[in-house]
Each structure stands twice: as structure tokens, then as C-alpha cells.
Amino acid sequence: MGANIKHLKLHQTRREDESGRISCNYVKGSEFGSSSFNSGDYGIYYNGGFVPVHLHQNIEEAFYIVRGCGVMTLGSEERPVKAGDLIPIPCGVRHGLRNTGEDLLEHIVCSAKL
């Protein structure tokens, strides 16, 4: 009985000035032998901060918005997002996130390999 829990050292936070965000990778699947879990990340976007539209061919993601509001690009659509929203991103779908509010936009994202 009990959970299989492993303490993992958090990775260094780094500032990405060109996009107005701070990103922190908490854990990678390779650190505990997972073949499907890819990573767990935390991001902070300043007013106007963003992650450019991109896609992953073999990785799906789920974004949970912790604080603030913004716009998530999903394929050819742009959708408003706010604190409390959970946004699944299937593999192969172009996506990006931009802070359009006055406050910080914070999110947690988990990704899995297919």
C-alpha cells in the first residue's frame, strides 16, 4: 500500500526576455523512467508575454491556467482563457499562448509522448 513517490530536484528557472515569460521545467519523464510522461512545466507571462505558435508531432499537452487571462491559439482559432481553465492540446495541433491581461498569466502544463 502507498504511492510510489520520488523526490525530484526542480530545474533552474530561466528568463526568456524576447517573449516576456519565465519558464520552469519541474520534471522530465526520463528522470523517473517514464516512457510516456514527457514533462511538467510552470510558466509566468508578463503583460504581452507569449509563447509562439508551434506544434509537437508526437506530444500532447494539457495547460491549466492558474492566474490571469489571455488568448490561446488552437489550430486556426484564437480562444480566450482565464484562471481555472484547462486546455487539452492534441499532438499535431498548432498552439500558442499570449497574455492579454494587465496581471501576470501563470500556467502549469503537463505533456505526454504518444
Coordinates of C-alpha atoms in Angstrom, one line a residue:
M1 CA 0.0 0.0 0.0
G2 CA 1.1 3.6 -0.6
A3 CA 2.1 5.7 -3.5
N4 CA 5.3 5.3 -5.5
I5 CA 6.7 8.8 -4.9
K6 CA 10.1 10.0 -5.8
H7 CA 11.6 13.4 -4.7
L8 CA 13.0 15.2 -7.8
K9 CA 15.1 18.3 -7.8
L10 CA 13.4 21.3 -9.5
H11 CA 15.2 22.6 -12.6
Q12 CA 16.5 26.2 -12.8
T13 CA 14.1 28.9 -13.7
R14 CA 15.2 31.0 -16.7
R15 CA 14.0 34.2 -18.2
E16 CA 13.2 34.4 -21.9
D17 CA 13.3 38.2 -22.4
E18 CA 12.4 38.1 -26.1
S19 CA 9.0 36.6 -25.3
G20 CA 8.2 38.2 -21.9
R21 CA 8.0 35.0 -20.0
I22 CA 9.7 32.9 -17.3
S23 CA 9.6 29.2 -17.7
C24 CA 10.5 26.5 -15.2
N25 CA 10.7 22.8 -16.1
Y26 CA 9.9 20.9 -12.9
V27 CA 10.3 17.3 -14.0
K28 CA 11.1 15.3 -17.1
G29 CA 9.8 11.8 -17.7
S30 CA 13.3 10.5 -18.3
E31 CA 14.2 11.3 -14.7
F32 CA 12.0 8.6 -13.3
G33 CA 12.0 6.2 -16.2
S34 CA 8.6 7.0 -17.8
S35 CA 8.2 6.2 -21.5
S36 CA 5.0 8.2 -21.9
F37 CA 5.2 11.2 -19.4
N38 CA 7.3 14.0 -21.1
S39 CA 7.5 16.9 -18.7
G40 CA 5.8 19.1 -16.2
D41 CA 6.3 22.9 -16.5
Y42 CA 5.3 26.1 -14.9
G43 CA 5.2 29.4 -16.8
I44 CA 4.7 33.1 -16.0
Y45 CA 3.9 35.5 -18.8
Y46 CA 4.2 39.3 -18.2
N47 CA 1.7 41.7 -19.9
G48 CA 2.1 41.0 -23.6
G49 CA 4.3 37.9 -22.9
F50 CA 3.7 34.9 -25.1
V51 CA 4.9 31.5 -26.4
P52 CA 5.0 31.5 -30.2
V53 CA 2.6 29.3 -32.1
H54 CA 4.2 25.9 -32.6
L55 CA 3.2 22.2 -32.7
H56 CA 4.5 18.9 -31.5
Q57 CA 4.2 15.8 -33.7
N58 CA 4.3 13.2 -31.0
I59 CA 3.5 15.1 -27.8
E60 CA 0.1 16.0 -26.3
E61 CA -0.2 18.7 -23.6
A62 CA -2.7 20.0 -21.1
F63 CA -2.5 23.6 -19.9
Y64 CA -4.1 24.6 -16.6
I65 CA -4.4 28.4 -16.2
V66 CA -3.6 29.3 -12.6
R67 CA -3.8 33.1 -12.7
G68 CA -4.7 35.8 -15.2
C69 CA -6.2 35.8 -18.6
G70 CA -5.0 35.6 -22.2
V71 CA -5.6 34.1 -25.7
M72 CA -4.8 30.6 -26.6
T73 CA -4.2 29.8 -30.3
L74 CA -5.5 26.3 -31.2
G75 CA -5.2 25.5 -34.9
S76 CA -6.7 28.4 -36.8
E77 CA -8.8 29.7 -33.9
E78 CA -8.0 32.0 -31.0
R79 CA -9.8 31.4 -27.8
P80 CA -9.9 33.5 -24.6
V81 CA -8.5 31.7 -21.5
K82 CA -8.7 32.6 -17.8
A83 CA -7.7 31.3 -14.4
G84 CA -9.3 27.9 -13.8
D85 CA -9.4 26.8 -17.5
L86 CA -7.9 23.5 -18.6
I87 CA -7.0 23.3 -22.2
P88 CA -6.0 20.0 -23.8
I89 CA -3.7 20.2 -26.8
P90 CA -3.7 17.0 -29.0
C91 CA -0.5 16.2 -30.8
G92 CA -0.1 17.8 -34.2
V93 CA -2.3 20.9 -33.3
R94 CA -0.6 24.3 -33.7
H95 CA -0.9 26.2 -30.4
G96 CA 0.4 29.3 -28.6
L97 CA -0.4 31.4 -25.6
R98 CA -0.4 35.2 -25.1
N99 CA -1.1 37.3 -22.0
T100 CA -3.6 39.9 -23.0
G101 CA -4.5 41.0 -19.4
E102 CA -3.0 43.5 -17.0
D103 CA -2.0 40.9 -14.5
L104 CA 0.5 38.1 -14.8
L105 CA -0.7 35.0 -16.6
E106 CA 0.5 31.8 -14.9
H107 CA 0.0 28.2 -16.1
I108 CA 1.0 24.6 -15.4
V109 CA 1.5 22.4 -18.4
C110 CA 1.9 18.6 -18.4
S111 CA 2.9 16.8 -21.6
A112 CA 2.9 13.1 -22.6
K113 CA 4.6 11.3 -25.5
L114 CA 2.4 9.2 -27.8

